[in-house]
Amino acid sequence: MDVPFLSSGAMSRAHYALVRKVELATSPSQVDQIVLAEIETIRGRFARSMSNMKQAKEYLITLLYCFMTLESTEDVDLEFALAHAVNLAEAGDTVQNKRIGYLYCIEMMPKEHELQLMLVNTLRKDLESPDVPHICLGLEALIQSPSVDVIPAVQDRVHNLLAHNSARVRRRALLAFRTLATSSPDILRHVIDKMGNRLRDADVVVVGAALSTCIPLLENGLVAKDKLRPLLNKLLRTTWRNVHDISNRWLLMRYIGVLRVTGLSRDTVEILLDIVHTCSRHKPLPAAIVYGCFQVIAIVDIGVVLEVQSATKTTFVASVRHLLLSQAPNDIYLFVSCLDYLDPSLWSGSKSEIPAVLEAWEVERVIALLDFPDLSIRKKTLQVLLKVDRSLVEAHYTRLLQMDRASYAPLEKDDAAKRILEVIHVLTDSVGEEYAHNVKTLIDIIQGDTSQDGAVLFESIAEDVLTHVRNGSGDFRSSCLGALFVLFDDDATKTSPTVTVILSALACEHLESSLLPPSHLLQGLASRLSSNGGALSFDITLPCHRCASITAAIQDALLLSMLRVAAECGEISDNILAIVRKIQERAGRHIRRRCEQFISLSQARSTLRTILSSAESSSLPDFMLALESYHRDHVETQATSPPRVAVERPSSRASSRASSHTPGKLRYAAYDSPKPTAKLRRVPSTSSVAKSDSSRFVGQDKEDVLSRTVTAGDLAMALATEQIELQALTKFPRQVSPSGHIAKDDSLSKPDLIMLDSPFLAEPPSGLTPGTSSVAELDFDSVWNKFHDANLRGWCDSPIDVVVRRLQSIQRRMRVTAADRPPFQGDLKILISPELLGSSDQEGYAALRLREGEEDSCLWHLRCEEGGLRSTIRTLLTDA
Amino acid sequence: MIHAVLIFNTSGVPRLTKFYTPLQQSSQTLVQKIYSLVSSRQASLCNFLDAPELESFLGQTDDNGEKLRVVYRNYATLYFVFVVDSAESELGILDLIQVFVESLDRAFENVCELDLVYHFDEAHHILSEVIQGGLVLETNVEEIDRAVQEAAKARKESFASANPLSLGGGGVGSRGGTLQTPLHWITDRLTGVRAR
């Protein structure tokens, strides 16, 4: 950022200074501070005196920059500048100044703002201007903020502008009609008389705009398709024959777009085949045109296509078959998309009278695309093969199910499960019962693979299934639920954790669609709660911390679901209450509290109904939010016991502040030392997603993205938080503070809801769960120095982030220190420690330094005294 | 229809954001969400992806109930991202991104991230010559350039063209230290290597 002012291109010294300060800021909060101060300065300047046009323009641009740059735009009011923006748009001395005025109004002015009227007036004046740039400016403002109210004021003038001398005006006028038509389709009646001329316009860009406007005309039935089709076919033919190259690719694409709506004649199919043939030989490949042509061919009768193909002695597929050999994923996507748009008999040889176009090796290659890394390509390939022969997809499904996943890490198993679900979606389409059956089989198999680690909860499967059932049609949902709820009759001890979570969430969310009586569901859920409180938590072969977390997650889901179902039941039987009490006796704090809620609320149906009615949706997490809200409002406020940390409502930032600091009370104790702030302004992706996702589970600010609709699958997602955070640390090492802990920016330093209320972290330490982290007892430096005799070094052919991901598979605690932090600056430091701490100072510890090498490799240096662990890590580092 | 055009750098810092559909949530969270979707993708994947999770930001799917798609290209330190619905062809949008980048390059002569930072208004203007209200207005780079030149004759020269020897130099800001790296779209095109 050491750019001198003169060569920076900044508007002024002030602009230069602001940008420089913002770019050099070391934390998001610092950026916000700088920007908010700048906004206040500009507010003051606007208030103090009337600025000249140049200054006003500069301030408005700066405000727009500030708005984009702010980390949080809540409570930031930039409306104070709207009057100045309208003024600049109205009285600006240059088109450029007026443009900034309009831009500010379009970006910042609410739809119902009182100044809208003034803006319409300005816009009308510009439209009436004899000056082309002013007219263009007015039309652009109209296109960007179309509203029904403005139509009467501008309609006649815009209609006249359709025949303006300037092509720039004509095409903007056409687009203005198109955008105005979204709120008032009838307005298009006024352009019908001009469309013929505009479609034959001398300027190709005007023709393109006219073609865009044709689409809403046709879709709204204002022009008959049969009437327009001959004209379009003729124009396309003329354009293609005259040009016969793809220099005017955009116009061709527009034609193709309209033909999709009007349909096309045999002649046009011939032209399209010629276009595909020509384009496929062109370098670089005009992929969009080829794609568009195949999209249109999809609506043509197969007989016509065959006729054209035999007359021209060429086929559509033959023209693009070379794309199958391309290394570029976009080209491969184009190829499978082309196949998807065509009737399979045109190329696969499935009908004896039509010869196959693709050879056997090419078909094999298409089948191999089922394992392509890109999801879009896999989905398209599945659709193509399903159309060719369902047994091909079924064979792929069987192969995926039978794959040996024993050696997979949990994340890889999750990924494998997701791929199988993709196939299930395509195979079962809308047959709910079959879908349920396949999901059950999949979970049994995947869970079976993890028999030695049976407590694994496959969150992606749970998430996917819940979303799919929610988005399915009514018939699909009811048959799917019927098939899944039958599982309540199965032996509870044999139900896997993933299935239990799915059943709990579905019972809560779709209770009203269930054919089973609520009491039956409640009994089924209770029996699973009973079995979960037993076997899992005492299975000493499992890593204790993990086992307890998963048990708590499942118990939490079950108890919440039971409470929801209890709202529809009459009396709650004693044996169910006995099961809950039994769980309550030996559970941790969080589950104990949940049990208390069940016991007290399950009999109070009216209260439960009140809670249900306050929930945003019927999903389990929303029910939980409503329950917590009720608990906070009605129970905790009356409690005489020492105050607990309140659970935040997701929608109110103010309330979160209020809950953390009781207003009006004097403090005698010293305030906490300031929280460390993040080095980077942005919270990097994975970290932010993980954090937000987990927070979403319990609730967070309404404006926050991830608080939107809290999905049921988030319950499961919360479990992954630990791993994701670890990945984020390695990927974005600058976020690590000097002490080695994750630095938190302002948003992260707010009370972490998961920390406060999650069943996974709130469990008190017990005999089986490790206590609060004592990892900090040994730092990297001391372990490194202690193991000075146990050195191993080598090169790894993978980048550092891959290595770290691999290390996670050994299921140990890991602490990562960024490369720019001491000790050993320049190396990423990883301290590996045992899951259960405290047995011995050295046992289970390893210290690893990673230095980035060239071409995605890294140099590693390991110190570890435990033989088994050392060889495990060495294997991970050397097996590229 | 095009619902949004975003430019952010490889650290996720937004350089230009333009929404053609009213936003239901804050633009900052949307940029972060898209950054997290795009930045983790490898070169072996397509330049587009389905993003149904963006519905809650842009508040709609199209009439066919099809989901929103994110189409992106990565040039040097910048991601150019378009959020579109199924009425737009993802491959056509990739071409449009190229048109936009070429237009920026014409206007700034060897465009780099720094140009977008200091010529924020100019970048908006160029975008408005390419896209209006979520619809494609102009795709001819010559024509776009002519319109931009006409409107801003007094535009200052870009940093990169004024300081050819200082490329790659300069201090490192916390928001990214490679603001002056040219986007090299032309090299990519000549060598046939597509920008990611």
PDB file of C-alpha atoms in Angstrom, chain A residues 302-487:
ATOM      1  CA  ILE A 302     -36.540 -36.428 -32.284  1.00  0.00           C
ATOM      2  CA  GLY A 303     -37.846 -37.234 -35.776  1.00  0.00           C
ATOM      3  CA  VAL A 304     -36.946 -33.749 -37.017  1.00  0.00           C
ATOM      4  CA  VAL A 305     -33.473 -33.978 -35.499  1.00  0.00           C
ATOM      5  CA  LEU A 306     -32.878 -37.358 -37.150  1.00  0.00           C
ATOM      6  CA  GLU A 307     -34.083 -36.021 -40.472  1.00  0.00           C
ATOM      7  CA  VAL A 308     -31.724 -33.042 -40.315  1.00  0.00           C
ATOM      8  CA  GLN A 309     -28.824 -35.200 -39.164  1.00  0.00           C
ATOM      9  CA  SER A 310     -29.250 -37.654 -42.022  1.00  0.00           C
ATOM     10  CA  ALA A 311     -29.705 -34.869 -44.575  1.00  0.00           C
ATOM     11  CA  THR A 312     -26.505 -33.126 -43.483  1.00  0.00           C
ATOM     12  CA  LYS A 313     -24.635 -36.364 -42.771  1.00  0.00           C
ATOM     13  CA  THR A 314     -23.459 -35.069 -39.449  1.00  0.00           C
ATOM     14  CA  THR A 315     -24.752 -35.405 -35.910  1.00  0.00           C
ATOM     15  CA  PHE A 316     -24.976 -33.051 -32.954  1.00  0.00           C
ATOM     16  CA  VAL A 317     -23.054 -35.381 -30.648  1.00  0.00           C
ATOM     17  CA  ALA A 318     -20.253 -36.017 -33.137  1.00  0.00           C
ATOM     18  CA  SER A 319     -19.566 -32.287 -33.210  1.00  0.00           C
ATOM     19  CA  VAL A 320     -18.841 -32.155 -29.503  1.00  0.00           C
ATOM     20  CA  ARG A 321     -17.413 -35.617 -28.784  1.00  0.00           C
ATOM     21  CA  HIS A 322     -13.854 -34.238 -28.651  1.00  0.00           C
ATOM     22  CA  LEU A 323     -14.784 -32.337 -25.489  1.00  0.00           C
ATOM     23  CA  LEU A 324     -14.826 -35.617 -23.610  1.00  0.00           C
ATOM     24  CA  LEU A 325     -11.056 -35.707 -23.895  1.00  0.00           C
ATOM     25  CA  SER A 326     -10.604 -32.184 -22.612  1.00  0.00           C
ATOM     26  CA  GLN A 327      -8.759 -31.559 -19.373  1.00  0.00           C
ATOM     27  CA  ALA A 328     -10.871 -28.517 -18.558  1.00  0.00           C
ATOM     28  CA  PRO A 329     -13.751 -29.312 -16.188  1.00  0.00           C
ATOM     29  CA  ASN A 330     -15.919 -26.647 -17.868  1.00  0.00           C
ATOM     30  CA  ASP A 331     -15.575 -28.445 -21.210  1.00  0.00           C
ATOM     31  CA  ILE A 332     -16.501 -31.761 -19.664  1.00  0.00           C
ATOM     32  CA  TYR A 333     -19.498 -30.114 -18.042  1.00  0.00           C
ATOM     33  CA  LEU A 334     -20.471 -28.778 -21.456  1.00  0.00           C
ATOM     34  CA  PHE A 335     -20.205 -32.252 -22.972  1.00  0.00           C
ATOM     35  CA  VAL A 336     -22.379 -34.004 -20.376  1.00  0.00           C
ATOM     36  CA  SER A 337     -24.859 -31.139 -20.501  1.00  0.00           C
ATOM     37  CA  CYS A 338     -25.122 -31.600 -24.275  1.00  0.00           C
ATOM     38  CA  LEU A 339     -25.793 -35.305 -23.782  1.00  0.00           C
ATOM     39  CA  ASP A 340     -28.350 -34.475 -21.106  1.00  0.00           C
ATOM     40  CA  TYR A 341     -30.308 -32.228 -23.472  1.00  0.00           C
ATOM     41  CA  LEU A 342     -30.476 -34.825 -26.204  1.00  0.00           C
ATOM     42  CA  ASP A 343     -32.721 -37.833 -26.399  1.00  0.00           C
ATOM     43  CA  PRO A 344     -30.347 -40.714 -25.479  1.00  0.00           C
ATOM     44  CA  SER A 345     -31.437 -42.752 -28.473  1.00  0.00           C
ATOM     45  CA  LEU A 346     -29.760 -40.148 -30.697  1.00  0.00           C
ATOM     46  CA  TRP A 347     -26.316 -41.218 -29.513  1.00  0.00           C
ATOM     47  CA  SER A 348     -26.379 -44.301 -27.318  1.00  0.00           C
ATOM     48  CA  GLY A 349     -27.553 -46.917 -29.834  1.00  0.00           C
ATOM     49  CA  SER A 350     -30.430 -47.889 -27.553  1.00  0.00           C
ATOM     50  CA  LYS A 351     -32.727 -48.102 -30.576  1.00  0.00           C
ATOM     51  CA  SER A 352     -31.701 -50.504 -33.300  1.00  0.00           C
ATOM     52  CA  GLU A 353     -32.779 -48.185 -36.094  1.00  0.00           C
ATOM     53  CA  ILE A 354     -30.556 -45.346 -34.867  1.00  0.00           C
ATOM     54  CA  PRO A 355     -26.839 -46.141 -34.896  1.00  0.00           C
ATOM     55  CA  ALA A 356     -24.766 -45.313 -31.836  1.00  0.00           C
ATOM     56  CA  VAL A 357     -22.607 -42.234 -32.184  1.00  0.00           C
ATOM     57  CA  LEU A 358     -20.285 -42.729 -29.247  1.00  0.00           C
ATOM     58  CA  GLU A 359     -17.924 -45.659 -29.204  1.00  0.00           C
ATOM     59  CA  ALA A 360     -17.673 -48.083 -26.324  1.00  0.00           C
ATOM     60  CA  TRP A 361     -14.596 -46.405 -24.819  1.00  0.00           C
ATOM     61  CA  GLU A 362     -16.329 -43.062 -24.947  1.00  0.00           C
ATOM     62  CA  VAL A 363     -19.351 -44.426 -23.129  1.00  0.00           C
ATOM     63  CA  GLU A 364     -17.013 -45.914 -20.532  1.00  0.00           C
ATOM     64  CA  ARG A 365     -15.458 -42.524 -20.112  1.00  0.00           C
ATOM     65  CA  VAL A 366     -18.860 -40.985 -19.587  1.00  0.00           C
ATOM     66  CA  ILE A 367     -19.609 -43.596 -16.928  1.00  0.00           C
ATOM     67  CA  ALA A 368     -16.278 -42.770 -15.286  1.00  0.00           C
ATOM     68  CA  LEU A 369     -17.501 -39.196 -14.873  1.00  0.00           C
ATOM     69  CA  LEU A 370     -19.673 -40.525 -12.052  1.00  0.00           C
ATOM     70  CA  ASP A 371     -16.529 -40.308  -9.950  1.00  0.00           C
ATOM     71  CA  PHE A 372     -15.501 -36.848 -11.169  1.00  0.00           C
ATOM     72  CA  PRO A 373     -14.616 -34.463  -8.324  1.00  0.00           C
ATOM     73  CA  ASP A 374     -17.096 -31.800  -9.461  1.00  0.00           C
ATOM     74  CA  LEU A 375     -20.626 -32.161  -8.117  1.00  0.00           C
ATOM     75  CA  SER A 376     -22.312 -30.496 -11.122  1.00  0.00           C
ATOM     76  CA  ILE A 377     -20.642 -32.924 -13.520  1.00  0.00           C
ATOM     77  CA  ARG A 378     -21.533 -35.933 -11.361  1.00  0.00           C
ATOM     78  CA  LYS A 379     -25.174 -34.857 -11.166  1.00  0.00           C
ATOM     79  CA  LYS A 380     -25.435 -34.313 -14.921  1.00  0.00           C
ATOM     80  CA  THR A 381     -23.777 -37.669 -15.601  1.00  0.00           C
ATOM     81  CA  LEU A 382     -26.217 -39.448 -13.287  1.00  0.00           C
ATOM     82  CA  GLN A 383     -29.145 -37.857 -15.132  1.00  0.00           C
ATOM     83  CA  VAL A 384     -27.705 -38.809 -18.517  1.00  0.00           C
ATOM     84  CA  LEU A 385     -27.083 -42.414 -17.543  1.00  0.00           C
ATOM     85  CA  LEU A 386     -30.468 -42.741 -15.882  1.00  0.00           C
ATOM     86  CA  LYS A 387     -32.078 -41.759 -19.164  1.00  0.00           C
ATOM     87  CA  VAL A 388     -29.931 -44.246 -21.079  1.00  0.00           C
ATOM     88  CA  ASP A 389     -30.300 -47.204 -18.764  1.00  0.00           C
ATOM     89  CA  ARG A 390     -31.363 -47.204 -15.126  1.00  0.00           C
ATOM     90  CA  SER A 391     -29.335 -50.341 -14.444  1.00  0.00           C
ATOM     91  CA  LEU A 392     -26.116 -48.373 -15.061  1.00  0.00           C
ATOM     92  CA  VAL A 393     -26.931 -46.031 -12.155  1.00  0.00           C
ATOM     93  CA  GLU A 394     -28.082 -48.940  -9.999  1.00  0.00           C
ATOM     94  CA  ALA A 395     -24.798 -50.737 -10.644  1.00  0.00           C
ATOM     95  CA  HIS A 396     -22.925 -47.571  -9.662  1.00  0.00           C
ATOM     96  CA  TYR A 397     -25.009 -47.338  -6.502  1.00  0.00           C
ATOM     97  CA  THR A 398     -24.233 -50.948  -5.592  1.00  0.00           C
ATOM     98  CA  ARG A 399     -20.546 -50.374  -6.237  1.00  0.00           C
ATOM     99  CA  LEU A 400     -20.500 -47.336  -3.975  1.00  0.00           C
ATOM    100  CA  LEU A 401     -22.262 -49.249  -1.219  1.00  0.00           C
ATOM    101  CA  GLN A 402     -19.841 -52.143  -1.455  1.00  0.00           C
ATOM    102  CA  MET A 403     -16.754 -49.975  -1.471  1.00  0.00           C
ATOM    103  CA  ASP A 404     -14.319 -50.769   1.297  1.00  0.00           C
ATOM    104  CA  ARG A 405     -14.373 -47.743   3.541  1.00  0.00           C
ATOM    105  CA  ALA A 406     -12.643 -49.337   6.497  1.00  0.00           C
ATOM    106  CA  SER A 407      -9.506 -47.288   6.035  1.00  0.00           C
ATOM    107  CA  TYR A 408     -11.333 -44.004   5.509  1.00  0.00           C
ATOM    108  CA  ALA A 409     -11.073 -41.157   7.969  1.00  0.00           C
ATOM    109  CA  PRO A 410     -14.435 -39.917   9.313  1.00  0.00           C
ATOM    110  CA  LEU A 411     -14.444 -36.933   6.971  1.00  0.00           C
ATOM    111  CA  GLU A 412     -13.786 -39.166   3.980  1.00  0.00           C
ATOM    112  CA  LYS A 413     -16.626 -41.431   5.073  1.00  0.00           C
ATOM    113  CA  ASP A 414     -18.844 -38.411   5.281  1.00  0.00           C
ATOM    114  CA  ASP A 415     -17.870 -37.470   1.759  1.00  0.00           C
ATOM    115  CA  ALA A 416     -18.483 -41.027   0.536  1.00  0.00           C
ATOM    116  CA  ALA A 417     -21.900 -40.970   2.181  1.00  0.00           C
ATOM    117  CA  LYS A 418     -22.747 -37.699   0.453  1.00  0.00           C
ATOM    118  CA  ARG A 419     -21.887 -39.200  -2.911  1.00  0.00           C
ATOM    119  CA  ILE A 420     -24.143 -42.169  -2.261  1.00  0.00           C
ATOM    120  CA  LEU A 421     -26.946 -39.811  -1.297  1.00  0.00           C
ATOM    121  CA  GLU A 422     -26.531 -38.002  -4.624  1.00  0.00           C
ATOM    122  CA  VAL A 423     -27.219 -41.305  -6.374  1.00  0.00           C
ATOM    123  CA  ILE A 424     -30.152 -42.083  -4.096  1.00  0.00           C
ATOM    124  CA  HIS A 425     -31.749 -38.732  -4.959  1.00  0.00           C
ATOM    125  CA  VAL A 426     -31.545 -39.478  -8.668  1.00  0.00           C
ATOM    126  CA  LEU A 427     -32.641 -43.093  -8.357  1.00  0.00           C
ATOM    127  CA  THR A 428     -35.604 -42.572  -6.080  1.00  0.00           C
ATOM    128  CA  ASP A 429     -36.701 -39.294  -7.592  1.00  0.00           C
ATOM    129  CA  SER A 430     -40.078 -38.801  -5.943  1.00  0.00           C
ATOM    130  CA  VAL A 431     -40.672 -42.220  -4.409  1.00  0.00           C
ATOM    131  CA  GLY A 432     -40.503 -41.497  -0.693  1.00  0.00           C
ATOM    132  CA  GLU A 433     -40.660 -45.058   0.544  1.00  0.00           C
ATOM    133  CA  GLU A 434     -37.792 -46.165  -1.658  1.00  0.00           C
ATOM    134  CA  TYR A 435     -35.798 -43.130  -0.606  1.00  0.00           C
ATOM    135  CA  ALA A 436     -36.291 -43.945   3.078  1.00  0.00           C
ATOM    136  CA  HIS A 437     -35.311 -47.534   2.517  1.00  0.00           C
ATOM    137  CA  ASN A 438     -32.137 -46.564   0.664  1.00  0.00           C
ATOM    138  CA  VAL A 439     -31.152 -44.009   3.287  1.00  0.00           C
ATOM    139  CA  LYS A 440     -31.601 -46.615   6.013  1.00  0.00           C
ATOM    140  CA  THR A 441     -29.435 -49.079   4.079  1.00  0.00           C
ATOM    141  CA  LEU A 442     -26.780 -46.445   3.527  1.00  0.00           C
ATOM    142  CA  ILE A 443     -26.615 -45.488   7.191  1.00  0.00           C
ATOM    143  CA  ASP A 444     -26.475 -49.123   8.271  1.00  0.00           C
ATOM    144  CA  ILE A 445     -23.577 -49.757   5.936  1.00  0.00           C
ATOM    145  CA  ILE A 446     -21.655 -46.606   6.753  1.00  0.00           C
ATOM    146  CA  GLN A 447     -22.247 -47.033  10.461  1.00  0.00           C
ATOM    147  CA  GLY A 448     -21.243 -50.690  10.088  1.00  0.00           C
ATOM    148  CA  ASP A 449     -17.918 -49.559   8.649  1.00  0.00           C
ATOM    149  CA  THR A 450     -17.334 -47.684  11.853  1.00  0.00           C
ATOM    150  CA  SER A 451     -18.229 -50.495  14.246  1.00  0.00           C
ATOM    151  CA  GLN A 452     -15.017 -49.951  16.162  1.00  0.00           C
ATOM    152  CA  ASP A 453     -15.973 -46.319  16.505  1.00  0.00           C
ATOM    153  CA  GLY A 454     -19.729 -46.636  16.541  1.00  0.00           C
ATOM    154  CA  ALA A 455     -20.384 -43.271  18.119  1.00  0.00           C
ATOM    155  CA  VAL A 456     -19.815 -41.435  14.846  1.00  0.00           C
ATOM    156  CA  LEU A 457     -22.692 -39.196  13.928  1.00  0.00           C
ATOM    157  CA  PHE A 458     -22.820 -38.549  10.200  1.00  0.00           C
ATOM    158  CA  GLU A 459     -23.980 -34.997  10.233  1.00  0.00           C
ATOM    159  CA  SER A 460     -23.955 -34.518   6.475  1.00  0.00           C
ATOM    160  CA  ILE A 461     -26.297 -37.482   6.011  1.00  0.00           C
ATOM    161  CA  ALA A 462     -28.654 -36.160   8.669  1.00  0.00           C
ATOM    162  CA  GLU A 463     -28.551 -32.673   7.169  1.00  0.00           C
ATOM    163  CA  ASP A 464     -29.112 -33.951   3.650  1.00  0.00           C
ATOM    164  CA  VAL A 465     -31.988 -36.258   4.558  1.00  0.00           C
ATOM    165  CA  LEU A 466     -33.802 -33.625   6.607  1.00  0.00           C
ATOM    166  CA  THR A 467     -33.456 -31.039   3.837  1.00  0.00           C
ATOM    167  CA  HIS A 468     -34.572 -33.497   1.161  1.00  0.00           C
ATOM    168  CA  VAL A 469     -37.647 -34.568   3.126  1.00  0.00           C
ATOM    169  CA  ARG A 470     -38.517 -30.937   3.859  1.00  0.00           C
ATOM    170  CA  ASN A 471     -38.214 -29.896   0.213  1.00  0.00           C
ATOM    171  CA  GLY A 472     -40.021 -32.964  -1.154  1.00  0.00           C
ATOM    172  CA  SER A 473     -43.619 -32.960  -2.348  1.00  0.00           C
ATOM    173  CA  GLY A 474     -46.431 -33.802   0.080  1.00  0.00           C
ATOM    174  CA  ASP A 475     -46.772 -37.361  -1.232  1.00  0.00           C
ATOM    175  CA  PHE A 476     -43.065 -37.936  -1.124  1.00  0.00           C
ATOM    176  CA  ARG A 477     -42.868 -36.683   2.435  1.00  0.00           C
ATOM    177  CA  SER A 478     -45.722 -38.734   3.798  1.00  0.00           C
ATOM    178  CA  SER A 479     -44.535 -41.984   2.224  1.00  0.00           C
ATOM    179  CA  CYS A 480     -40.981 -41.297   3.344  1.00  0.00           C
ATOM    180  CA  LEU A 481     -42.077 -40.525   6.904  1.00  0.00           C
ATOM    181  CA  GLY A 482     -44.247 -43.629   6.970  1.00  0.00           C
ATOM    182  CA  ALA A 483     -41.291 -45.782   5.988  1.00  0.00           C
ATOM    183  CA  LEU A 484     -38.912 -44.119   8.442  1.00  0.00           C
ATOM    184  CA  PHE A 485     -41.232 -44.056  11.451  1.00  0.00           C
ATOM    185  CA  VAL A 486     -41.649 -47.810  11.160  1.00  0.00           C
ATOM    186  CA  LEU A 487     -38.125 -47.870  12.602  1.00  0.00           C
TER     187      LEU A 487
END
